[in-house]
Amino acid sequence: MTSLPSAPPARKLGLVIDLDTCVGCHACAVNCKEWNTGGHSAPLTDTDAYGMNPSGVWFNRIHSFEAGDGPAGRTVNFPRSCLHCDEADCVTVCPTGASYKRTEDGIVLVNPDTCIGCKLCSWACPYGAREYDEDEGVMKKCTLCVDRIENQNLPEEDRVPACVSTCPAHARHFGDLADPASAVSKLVAERGGFDLMPELGYRPVNKYLPPRPRAVLPAAPAAEAQEPGLPGFLGWVDRILSR
Amino acid sequence: MHPSTSVIFFTVASGAGYGLLAALALLAVIGLIVPGGGLPLLGLLLALGLITAGLLSSTLHLGHPERAWRAFSQWRSSWLSREGVASVATYLPAVLLAALFVRADVPRGLVVAVAVLAFAGAVATVVCTAMIYRSLKPIGAWHNRHTVPGYLIIGAATGFAVAYALFAGTGSSAAWVAGIGAIVALSAGFLQKRAYWRFLDTEDGPASPESATGLGGIGRVRLLDPPHTGPNFVMREMGYAVARRHAEALRRIVLVAGFVVPAWAIALGLGLAGGLAVGLGTVAAVSALLGAVVERWLFFAEARHTAMLYYGATRS
Ligand code: SF4
Ligand code: SF4
């Protein structure tokens, strides 16, 4: 059924992505590809993988933006994947019922056995989060790793999306955004988490945390030469190493 | 948006087919065409042919055409599903009307009833097609009040032009009504497209790089590094952009070939009958259809999608 759940889902599982700490290493995207090419929507087909024009399905892509100019300007790494929107038009436009939003936790999924590959859902997603698999003729998208987060065969600490488990900078957090007491909701409240393109009204579940204001550094001490040197043996090592 | 041949062919062919069906149904209701084979029957078969060719082209280009039947299930939420239901439902009165026109001895009341249903089905299907585009919020060029009238008017203009071509040789009242209907629809199309393009040239798009990233508070936002070096599905599907200069030239072609030439050809043919009128009618129909193809190509090529804001677009 491609009508949205009539009552808001009791839980809203989603991601909180910290644009302050993301280092743009693409590790989450790589681990996503690795896990999901064997997961719920497998495979994540690549075409011409070793040729001149490789192209393939990814659920998660890392962009880098420049914001502001001059001394105020900064570079922001920007991971982008499905935001599991509350008002997901990608679901309601689907003519077959292949796209659906789960009533229990709000996760948006595609059933690869009933999708006809009309691509309309990808047009309806403002965020470019759906990627068509030319080879299989069906639409693919982030599953929030439904096959990990509830997987009783995995150790408790691994029951998070692959991207979250791999991020070396702890820039990705997973949890229930419908529960104001959850760690992710608190993080959003503390750091002023925001929605992408709120004006389109899709009400994404995933939130982004803004880069922290740049720290104002105290002026560098002018008299560095006057610093007292280290005494004795340490002083000698320091002098040798600083040459 | 990528202007895909199958979608352009589908929307133009089925639009013209439903337009022709509506024109013939109208003539049947007024009583200007009556059952008994001949041109009206040929017209109904042509309409069914155009509609079917369009629907087949759009179905065959699905990733899984063999699952197309599933698309009838979600009419509660999806305009694409509603279009499927409406198109199949319209086959009933359309085929029945063609069957009635084979014989001469059909009660007029029955013809009128079936024709009214066929007319309603044709209009409803074209509205559903237009609503598929109208409902897509990420595409400012489509999510506006111009889309539905645009599809209805062009369907009517091409359909009535074909209907005129069909009856032009007879010089009958049917030719007059079809011809005047076509001229009215073509003039409306000329005005409607100009209004639409004026709108398109001034609208700001539904989102900006700043709102797409939420970084507007820091300042102007622009892409520094894309996620990958080659194009992906989203960029190929949503990233098509036609050069401004080309768009200007193509818009002029739409106005001239799509509306001005057919309207004048029909106006000249209206007083005539026989071969010359058929020739003018054919010129009008072919020119209107070519104009509609270019119009539909532009409808896609000039449309921007908000997803491209993540790939370096400076506006949506
Ligand atoms: S981000 Fe796109 S694909 Fe994901 S739920 Fe929202 S509209 Fe649908
Ligand atoms: S591509 Fe598949 S999931 Fe997307 S709208 Fe079409 S049928 Fe539904």
Coordinates of C-alpha atoms and ligand atoms in Angstrom, one line a residue:
Chain A
M1 CA 0.0 0.0 0.0
T2 CA 1.5 3.3 -1.0
S3 CA -0.7 5.4 1.2
L4 CA 1.3 6.7 4.1
P5 CA 0.6 5.2 7.6
S6 CA -2.6 6.8 8.9
A7 CA -1.2 7.3 12.4
P8 CA 2.4 8.6 12.8
P9 CA 4.7 5.6 13.4
A10 CA 5.3 4.9 17.1
R11 CA 9.1 4.9 16.5
K12 CA 10.9 7.0 13.9
L13 CA 14.2 5.4 13.3
G14 CA 16.7 7.6 11.6
L15 CA 20.1 9.1 11.4
V16 CA 21.6 12.3 12.9
I17 CA 24.6 13.4 10.9
D18 CA 27.1 15.8 12.4
L19 CA 28.4 18.2 9.7
D20 CA 30.9 19.5 12.3
T21 CA 32.9 16.3 12.7
C22 CA 32.4 14.6 9.3
V23 CA 35.9 14.4 7.7
G24 CA 34.6 13.4 4.3
C25 CA 36.5 10.1 4.2
H26 CA 33.7 8.2 2.4
A27 CA 34.1 5.3 4.8
C28 CA 30.4 5.2 5.5
A29 CA 29.6 5.1 1.8
V30 CA 32.0 2.3 1.2
N31 CA 30.8 0.2 4.1
C32 CA 27.2 0.9 3.0
K33 CA 28.0 -0.5 -0.4
E34 CA 29.8 -3.4 1.1
W35 CA 27.0 -4.4 3.4
N36 CA 24.1 -3.7 1.2
T37 CA 25.3 -5.4 -1.9
G38 CA 24.5 -8.5 0.0
G39 CA 21.6 -7.1 2.0
H40 CA 17.8 -6.4 1.7
S41 CA 18.0 -4.7 -1.7
A42 CA 21.0 -6.6 -3.0
P43 CA 22.9 -6.4 -5.3
L44 CA 24.0 -2.8 -5.7
T45 CA 24.9 -3.3 -9.3
D46 CA 27.9 -1.6 -11.0
T47 CA 28.1 -1.2 -14.7
D48 CA 31.4 -1.0 -16.5
A49 CA 33.0 -1.3 -13.1
Y50 CA 36.6 -1.7 -14.5
G51 CA 36.1 0.3 -17.7
M52 CA 36.3 4.0 -18.6
N53 CA 32.8 4.9 -17.4
P54 CA 32.0 3.1 -14.2
S55 CA 28.6 3.8 -12.7
G56 CA 26.6 2.1 -10.0
V57 CA 24.0 2.1 -7.3
W58 CA 25.0 3.7 -4.0
F59 CA 22.7 4.5 -1.1
N60 CA 25.0 7.0 0.5
R61 CA 27.1 9.6 -1.2
I62 CA 29.5 12.2 0.3
H63 CA 29.5 15.7 -1.2
S64 CA 31.7 18.6 -0.1
F65 CA 30.4 22.1 -0.1
E66 CA 31.9 25.5 0.5
A67 CA 29.8 27.9 2.5
G68 CA 30.5 31.6 3.0
D69 CA 33.3 33.6 1.7
G70 CA 36.7 35.0 2.9
P71 CA 37.7 34.3 6.5
A72 CA 34.1 33.3 7.4
G73 CA 34.0 30.7 4.7
R74 CA 34.4 27.0 5.3
T75 CA 34.4 23.6 3.8
V76 CA 31.7 21.3 4.9
N77 CA 31.6 17.6 4.1
F78 CA 28.1 16.5 3.5
P79 CA 26.9 12.9 3.5
R80 CA 23.6 12.4 1.8
S81 CA 21.2 9.4 1.9
C82 CA 17.5 8.7 2.2
L83 CA 16.0 10.8 5.1
H84 CA 13.0 8.4 5.6
C85 CA 10.7 11.4 5.4
D86 CA 7.4 11.5 7.3
E87 CA 5.6 13.0 4.2
A88 CA 7.4 10.8 1.7
D89 CA 5.9 11.6 -1.7
C90 CA 8.3 8.9 -3.1
V91 CA 5.9 6.4 -1.5
T92 CA 2.5 8.0 -2.4
V93 CA 3.4 8.3 -6.1
C94 CA 4.3 4.7 -6.5
P95 CA 1.6 3.0 -8.6
T96 CA 2.3 -0.6 -7.5
G97 CA 2.7 -0.6 -3.8
A98 CA 6.3 -1.5 -4.1
S99 CA 7.4 1.6 -2.2
Y100 CA 6.1 1.7 1.4
K101 CA 6.7 3.3 4.7
R102 CA 6.7 0.9 7.7
T103 CA 4.0 1.7 10.3
E104 CA 6.1 0.3 13.1
D105 CA 9.3 2.5 12.7
G106 CA 8.8 4.7 9.7
I107 CA 11.5 3.1 7.5
V108 CA 10.9 3.7 3.8
L109 CA 11.6 0.6 1.7
V110 CA 11.1 -0.8 -1.9
N111 CA 9.9 -4.3 -2.5
P112 CA 12.1 -5.5 -5.4
D113 CA 9.6 -8.2 -6.3
T114 CA 6.8 -5.8 -7.2
C115 CA 8.6 -2.7 -8.4
I116 CA 7.9 -2.2 -12.1
G117 CA 10.8 0.2 -12.6
C118 CA 8.8 3.3 -13.7
K119 CA 11.3 5.6 -11.8
L120 CA 8.5 8.0 -10.7
C121 CA 9.5 7.7 -7.1
S122 CA 13.0 8.9 -7.9
W123 CA 11.4 12.0 -9.5
A124 CA 9.3 12.6 -6.4
C125 CA 12.3 12.5 -4.0
P126 CA 13.7 16.1 -3.7
Y127 CA 16.9 14.7 -2.2
G128 CA 18.1 12.5 -5.0
A129 CA 18.1 9.6 -2.6
R130 CA 16.8 6.9 -4.9
E131 CA 19.0 5.2 -7.5
Y132 CA 17.7 3.0 -10.3
D133 CA 19.3 -0.3 -10.9
E134 CA 19.5 -0.5 -14.8
D135 CA 20.6 -4.1 -14.6
E136 CA 17.7 -5.4 -12.4
G137 CA 15.1 -2.9 -13.6
V138 CA 14.0 -1.9 -10.1
M139 CA 14.5 1.1 -7.9
K140 CA 16.9 0.9 -5.0
K141 CA 17.4 3.1 -1.9
C142 CA 18.8 3.2 1.7
T143 CA 17.1 0.6 3.9
L144 CA 18.5 2.0 7.1
C145 CA 20.1 -1.5 7.2
V146 CA 16.8 -3.2 8.3
D147 CA 18.8 -6.4 8.0
R148 CA 21.3 -5.2 10.7
I149 CA 19.3 -3.2 13.2
E150 CA 17.0 -6.1 14.0
N151 CA 19.4 -8.9 13.3
Q152 CA 19.5 -11.2 16.3
N153 CA 22.6 -13.0 14.8
L154 CA 24.7 -9.9 15.2
P155 CA 26.2 -8.8 18.5
E156 CA 24.2 -6.1 20.1
E157 CA 26.7 -3.3 19.4
D158 CA 26.6 -4.1 15.6
R159 CA 22.8 -3.7 15.4
V160 CA 23.2 -0.2 13.8
P161 CA 23.3 0.8 10.2
A162 CA 26.6 0.0 8.5
C163 CA 27.5 3.7 7.9
V164 CA 27.1 4.4 11.6
S165 CA 29.2 1.5 12.7
T166 CA 32.1 2.5 10.4
C167 CA 32.3 6.3 10.8
P168 CA 35.8 7.0 12.3
A169 CA 34.8 10.5 13.3
H170 CA 31.6 9.6 15.2
A171 CA 29.7 11.9 12.8
R172 CA 26.8 9.5 12.4
H173 CA 24.2 8.6 15.1
F174 CA 21.3 6.2 14.9
G175 CA 18.2 6.1 17.0
D176 CA 14.5 6.8 17.6
L177 CA 13.7 10.4 16.7
A178 CA 10.1 10.1 17.9
D179 CA 11.4 9.6 21.5
P180 CA 12.4 13.0 23.0
A181 CA 14.5 11.1 25.6
S182 CA 16.6 9.2 23.1
A183 CA 20.3 10.1 22.7
V184 CA 19.7 11.2 19.1
S185 CA 16.8 13.5 20.0
K186 CA 18.8 15.1 22.8
L187 CA 21.7 15.6 20.4
V188 CA 19.4 17.3 17.9
A189 CA 17.9 19.5 20.7
E190 CA 21.4 20.5 22.1
R191 CA 23.1 21.2 18.8
G192 CA 20.2 22.7 16.8
G193 CA 19.7 19.9 14.4
F194 CA 17.8 20.9 11.2
D195 CA 15.9 19.5 8.2
L196 CA 17.1 19.6 4.7
M197 CA 14.8 21.6 2.3
P198 CA 12.1 22.1 5.0
E199 CA 10.2 24.3 2.5
L200 CA 9.2 21.3 0.5
G201 CA 7.3 19.8 3.4
Y202 CA 8.6 16.3 3.3
R203 CA 9.4 16.4 7.0
P204 CA 12.6 14.2 6.9
V205 CA 13.2 12.1 10.0
N206 CA 17.0 12.3 9.5
K207 CA 18.5 15.4 11.0
Y208 CA 21.8 17.3 10.3
L209 CA 23.8 19.0 13.0
P210 CA 25.4 22.3 11.9
P211 CA 29.1 23.0 11.9
R212 CA 30.0 24.6 15.3
P213 CA 31.0 28.2 15.2
R214 CA 34.7 28.5 14.6
A215 CA 36.7 28.9 17.8
V216 CA 38.2 32.3 18.3
L217 CA 41.9 31.6 19.0
P218 CA 43.8 33.9 21.4
A219 CA 46.4 36.0 19.6
A220 CA 49.7 33.9 19.4
P221 CA 52.1 34.9 22.2
A222 CA 54.6 37.2 20.7
A223 CA 57.6 36.3 22.8
E224 CA 58.0 32.6 21.9
A225 CA 61.8 32.9 22.2
Q226 CA 61.5 33.8 25.9
E227 CA 59.9 30.4 26.7
P228 CA 62.1 28.8 29.4
G229 CA 63.9 25.8 27.8
L230 CA 63.6 22.3 29.3
P231 CA 66.2 21.5 31.9
G232 CA 68.9 18.8 31.6
F233 CA 68.7 15.7 29.5
L234 CA 65.1 16.5 28.3
G235 CA 66.4 19.9 27.1
W236 CA 69.2 18.3 25.2
V237 CA 66.7 15.8 23.5
D238 CA 64.4 18.7 22.7
R239 CA 67.2 20.7 21.1
I240 CA 68.3 17.7 19.0
L241 CA 64.7 17.0 17.8
S242 CA 63.9 20.6 17.0
R243 CA 66.9 21.0 14.7
Chain B
M1 CA 14.9 16.4 -16.6
H2 CA 16.0 13.9 -19.2
P3 CA 13.6 14.1 -22.2
S4 CA 13.1 10.4 -22.8
T5 CA 11.8 9.5 -26.2
S6 CA 9.3 6.9 -24.9
V7 CA 7.6 9.4 -22.5
I8 CA 7.5 12.1 -25.2
F9 CA 6.0 9.7 -27.7
F10 CA 3.6 8.4 -25.2
T11 CA 2.2 11.7 -23.9
V12 CA 2.0 13.2 -27.4
A13 CA 0.4 10.1 -29.1
S14 CA -2.0 9.3 -26.3
G15 CA -2.8 13.0 -25.8
A16 CA -3.7 13.3 -29.5
G17 CA -5.6 10.0 -29.4
Y18 CA -7.7 11.1 -26.4
G19 CA -8.2 14.5 -28.1
L20 CA -9.4 12.8 -31.3
L21 CA -11.7 10.5 -29.3
A22 CA -13.1 13.5 -27.5
A23 CA -13.7 15.4 -30.8
L24 CA -15.5 12.4 -32.4
A25 CA -17.5 11.8 -29.2
L26 CA -18.6 15.5 -29.3
L27 CA -19.5 15.3 -33.0
A28 CA -21.5 12.1 -32.2
V29 CA -23.4 13.7 -29.4
I30 CA -24.3 16.8 -31.5
G31 CA -25.4 14.3 -34.2
L32 CA -23.0 15.6 -36.9
I33 CA -21.6 12.1 -37.4
V34 CA -23.8 9.0 -37.4
P35 CA -23.1 5.3 -37.2
G36 CA -22.6 3.4 -40.5
G37 CA -18.9 2.9 -41.2
G38 CA -16.8 5.4 -43.2
L39 CA -14.8 8.2 -41.9
P40 CA -16.1 8.3 -38.3
L41 CA -15.2 4.7 -37.8
L42 CA -11.8 5.2 -39.3
G43 CA -11.3 8.2 -36.9
L44 CA -12.3 6.1 -33.9
L45 CA -9.9 3.3 -34.9
L46 CA -7.2 5.9 -35.4
A47 CA -7.9 7.3 -31.9
L48 CA -7.7 3.8 -30.4
G49 CA -4.5 3.2 -32.4
L50 CA -2.8 6.4 -31.1
I51 CA -3.8 5.7 -27.5
T52 CA -2.7 2.1 -27.7
A53 CA 0.7 2.9 -29.3
G54 CA 1.3 5.5 -26.6
L55 CA 0.4 3.2 -23.7
L56 CA 2.4 0.4 -25.2
S57 CA 5.5 2.6 -25.6
S58 CA 5.3 3.7 -22.0
T59 CA 4.8 0.2 -20.8
L60 CA 7.6 -1.4 -22.8
H61 CA 10.0 1.1 -21.3
L62 CA 9.4 0.0 -17.7
G63 CA 12.1 -2.0 -16.0
H64 CA 9.6 -4.8 -15.6
P65 CA 6.8 -4.6 -18.2
E66 CA 5.5 -8.0 -17.2
R67 CA 4.5 -6.6 -13.9
A68 CA 2.7 -3.6 -15.3
W69 CA -0.7 -4.9 -14.1
R70 CA 0.4 -4.1 -10.6
A71 CA 0.2 -0.4 -11.5
F72 CA -3.6 -0.5 -11.3
S73 CA -3.6 -1.2 -7.5
Q74 CA -2.6 2.2 -5.9
W75 CA -5.2 4.5 -7.3
R76 CA -5.9 5.8 -3.8
S77 CA -2.6 7.7 -3.7
S78 CA -0.9 7.6 -7.0
W79 CA -1.8 9.6 -10.1
L80 CA 0.2 7.2 -12.3
S81 CA -2.0 4.4 -11.0
R82 CA -5.1 6.5 -11.6
E83 CA -3.9 7.2 -15.1
G84 CA -3.6 3.4 -15.7
V85 CA -7.1 2.8 -14.3
A86 CA -8.6 5.7 -16.3
S87 CA -7.0 4.6 -19.5
V88 CA -8.2 1.1 -19.3
A89 CA -11.7 2.2 -18.2
T90 CA -11.9 4.5 -21.2
Y91 CA -11.3 1.6 -23.6
L92 CA -14.7 0.3 -22.7
P93 CA -16.8 3.2 -24.1
A94 CA -14.2 3.9 -26.8
V95 CA -14.3 0.4 -28.2
L96 CA -18.0 0.2 -27.8
L97 CA -18.5 3.5 -29.7
A98 CA -16.3 2.1 -32.5
A99 CA -18.4 -1.1 -32.5
L100 CA -21.7 0.9 -32.7
F101 CA -20.3 2.9 -35.6
V102 CA -19.9 -0.2 -37.7
R103 CA -23.6 -0.6 -38.2
A104 CA -26.1 1.9 -39.4
D105 CA -29.2 0.9 -37.3
V106 CA -28.2 1.9 -33.8
P107 CA -30.5 3.8 -31.5
R108 CA -29.3 7.4 -31.2
G109 CA -29.8 7.4 -27.4
L110 CA -27.3 4.6 -27.0
V111 CA -24.7 6.4 -29.2
V112 CA -25.1 9.6 -27.2
A113 CA -24.7 7.7 -23.9
V114 CA -21.6 5.9 -25.0
A115 CA -20.1 9.0 -26.6
V116 CA -20.6 11.0 -23.4
L117 CA -18.8 8.3 -21.4
A118 CA -15.9 8.1 -24.0
F119 CA -15.6 11.9 -23.8
A120 CA -15.5 11.9 -20.0
G121 CA -12.9 9.1 -20.0
A122 CA -10.7 10.9 -22.5
V123 CA -10.7 14.1 -20.4
A124 CA -10.1 12.2 -17.2
T125 CA -7.2 10.2 -18.5
V126 CA -5.4 13.3 -19.8
V127 CA -6.0 15.1 -16.5
C128 CA -4.4 12.0 -14.7
T129 CA -1.4 12.2 -17.0
A130 CA -0.9 15.9 -16.3
M131 CA -1.4 15.4 -12.5
I132 CA 1.5 12.9 -12.5
Y133 CA 3.7 15.8 -13.3
R134 CA 1.7 18.5 -11.5
S135 CA 2.1 16.6 -8.2
L136 CA 6.0 16.5 -8.2
K137 CA 7.0 19.1 -5.7
P138 CA 10.8 18.9 -6.4
I139 CA 10.2 20.1 -10.0
G140 CA 9.1 23.8 -10.0
A141 CA 8.5 23.7 -13.8
W142 CA 5.7 21.1 -13.4
H143 CA 4.4 21.7 -9.9
N144 CA 2.2 24.7 -10.8
R145 CA -1.2 25.6 -12.2
H146 CA 0.0 25.6 -15.9
T147 CA 0.6 21.9 -16.2
V148 CA -3.0 20.5 -16.3
P149 CA -4.4 23.1 -18.7
G150 CA -1.2 22.6 -20.9
Y151 CA -1.8 18.9 -21.3
L152 CA -5.6 19.3 -21.9
I153 CA -5.2 22.1 -24.5
I154 CA -2.5 20.4 -26.5
G155 CA -4.4 17.1 -26.4
A156 CA -7.5 18.9 -27.7
A157 CA -5.5 21.0 -30.3
T158 CA -3.8 17.9 -31.8
G159 CA -6.9 15.7 -31.6
F160 CA -9.3 18.3 -33.2
A161 CA -6.7 19.0 -35.9
V162 CA -6.6 15.3 -36.8
A163 CA -10.4 15.2 -36.7
Y164 CA -10.5 18.2 -39.1
A165 CA -8.0 16.5 -41.5
L166 CA -10.3 13.5 -41.4
F167 CA -13.5 15.3 -42.4
A168 CA -11.9 18.2 -44.4
G169 CA -12.6 16.6 -47.8
T170 CA -16.3 16.4 -47.1
G171 CA -16.8 20.1 -46.4
S172 CA -19.5 18.9 -44.0
S173 CA -20.7 20.4 -40.7
A174 CA -18.5 17.9 -39.0
A175 CA -15.5 19.4 -40.7
W176 CA -16.6 22.9 -39.7
V177 CA -17.1 22.0 -36.0
A178 CA -13.9 20.0 -35.8
G179 CA -12.0 22.8 -37.6
I180 CA -13.4 25.6 -35.4
G181 CA -12.8 23.5 -32.3
A182 CA -9.2 23.0 -33.5
I183 CA -8.6 26.7 -34.1
V184 CA -10.0 27.6 -30.7
A185 CA -7.7 25.0 -29.0
L186 CA -4.7 26.1 -31.1
S187 CA -5.2 29.7 -30.2
A188 CA -5.6 28.8 -26.5
G189 CA -2.4 26.7 -26.8
F190 CA -0.5 29.6 -28.2
L191 CA -1.5 31.9 -25.3
Q192 CA -1.2 29.2 -22.7
K193 CA 2.4 28.3 -23.7
R194 CA 3.5 31.9 -23.8
A195 CA 2.0 32.4 -20.3
Y196 CA 3.8 29.2 -19.1
W197 CA 7.2 30.3 -20.4
R198 CA 6.8 33.7 -18.9
F199 CA 6.1 32.0 -15.6
L200 CA 9.1 29.6 -16.1
D201 CA 11.4 32.5 -16.8
T202 CA 10.5 34.3 -13.6
E203 CA 10.0 31.6 -11.0
D204 CA 12.8 31.0 -8.5
G205 CA 12.5 27.2 -8.0
P206 CA 11.3 25.4 -4.9
A207 CA 14.7 25.3 -3.1
S208 CA 18.3 26.7 -3.1
P209 CA 21.8 25.3 -2.4
E210 CA 21.5 27.0 0.9
S211 CA 18.2 25.3 2.0
A212 CA 19.3 22.0 0.4
T213 CA 22.4 21.9 2.7
G214 CA 21.1 24.0 5.6
L215 CA 24.4 25.9 5.5
G216 CA 22.9 29.2 4.4
G217 CA 23.6 30.7 7.8
I218 CA 27.3 30.6 7.0
G219 CA 26.9 32.2 3.7
R220 CA 26.6 31.5 0.0
V221 CA 26.8 27.7 -0.7
R222 CA 28.5 26.0 -3.7
L223 CA 29.7 22.5 -4.4
L224 CA 33.4 22.0 -3.9
D225 CA 33.7 18.2 -4.6
P226 CA 31.1 15.9 -6.1
P227 CA 30.8 12.5 -4.5
H228 CA 32.3 10.7 -7.5
T229 CA 34.0 11.5 -10.8
G230 CA 31.5 10.0 -13.2
P231 CA 27.8 10.6 -13.7
N232 CA 25.3 8.5 -11.8
F233 CA 21.6 7.7 -12.3
V234 CA 20.3 10.9 -10.5
M235 CA 22.6 13.1 -12.6
R236 CA 21.6 11.4 -15.9
E237 CA 17.9 11.4 -15.1
M238 CA 17.5 14.8 -13.4
G239 CA 20.6 16.7 -14.7
Y240 CA 19.6 17.3 -18.3
A241 CA 19.8 21.0 -19.1
V242 CA 19.0 22.6 -22.4
A243 CA 21.0 25.7 -23.4
R244 CA 19.1 28.9 -23.1
R245 CA 19.7 29.8 -26.7
H246 CA 18.4 26.5 -27.9
A247 CA 15.4 26.7 -25.7
E248 CA 14.5 30.1 -27.2
A249 CA 14.7 28.7 -30.8
L250 CA 12.7 25.6 -29.9
R251 CA 10.0 27.8 -28.2
R252 CA 9.6 29.7 -31.4
I253 CA 9.3 26.4 -33.3
V254 CA 6.5 25.3 -30.9
L255 CA 4.6 28.5 -31.4
V256 CA 4.9 28.4 -35.2
A257 CA 4.7 24.7 -36.0
G258 CA 2.5 23.8 -33.1
F259 CA -0.1 26.5 -33.3
V260 CA 0.2 29.2 -36.0
V261 CA 0.7 27.0 -39.0
P262 CA -2.1 24.5 -38.2
A263 CA -4.5 27.3 -37.2
W264 CA -4.0 29.1 -40.5
A265 CA -4.1 25.9 -42.6
I266 CA -7.4 25.0 -41.1
A267 CA -8.8 28.5 -41.4
L268 CA -7.9 28.4 -45.2
G269 CA -9.3 24.9 -45.6
L270 CA -12.6 25.6 -43.9
G271 CA -14.3 27.2 -46.9
L272 CA -13.1 24.5 -49.2
A273 CA -13.7 20.8 -49.8
G274 CA -12.0 18.0 -51.7
G275 CA -8.3 17.4 -52.3
L276 CA -7.1 20.9 -51.4
A277 CA -8.9 20.9 -48.1
V278 CA -7.6 17.4 -47.3
G279 CA -4.1 18.6 -48.0
L280 CA -4.5 21.6 -45.8
G281 CA -6.0 19.5 -43.1
T282 CA -3.1 17.0 -43.3
V283 CA -0.5 19.9 -43.1
A284 CA -2.4 21.2 -40.0
A285 CA -2.5 17.8 -38.2
V286 CA 1.2 16.9 -39.0
S287 CA 2.4 20.3 -38.1
A288 CA 0.4 20.4 -34.8
L289 CA 1.8 16.9 -33.8
L290 CA 5.4 18.0 -34.6
G291 CA 4.9 21.1 -32.6
A292 CA 3.5 19.0 -29.7
V293 CA 6.6 16.7 -29.8
V294 CA 8.9 19.8 -29.5
E295 CA 6.7 21.2 -26.8
R296 CA 6.9 18.0 -24.8
W297 CA 10.6 17.7 -25.3
L298 CA 11.0 21.3 -23.9
F299 CA 8.6 20.4 -21.0
F300 CA 11.2 17.9 -19.8
A301 CA 14.4 19.6 -20.9
E302 CA 13.6 22.9 -19.3
A303 CA 12.5 21.3 -16.0
R304 CA 15.0 21.5 -13.1
H305 CA 15.0 19.0 -10.2
T306 CA 16.0 20.0 -6.6
A307 CA 18.3 16.9 -6.4
M308 CA 20.7 18.6 -8.7
L309 CA 21.4 21.2 -6.0
Y310 CA 23.6 18.5 -4.5
Y311 CA 25.5 18.1 -7.8
G312 CA 26.5 21.7 -8.4
A313 CA 23.2 23.3 -9.6
T314 CA 23.1 26.9 -8.4
R315 CA 19.3 27.0 -8.5
S316 CA 16.4 24.6 -8.7
Ligands
SF4_1 S1 14.6 11.1 1.2 FE1 13.6 10.8 -0.7 S2 13.5 8.5 -0.9 FE2 13.9 9.0 1.2 S3 11.9 9.0 2.2 FE3 12.4 11.2 1.6 S4 11.5 11.4 -0.4 FE4 11.6 9.2 0.0
SF4_2 S1 10.1 2.6 -9.7 FE1 9.2 0.9 -8.5 S2 9.1 1.7 -6.4 FE2 9.5 3.5 -7.7 S3 7.4 4.3 -8.2 FE3 7.9 2.8 -9.8 S4 7.0 0.9 -9.1 FE4 7.1 2.2 -7.3

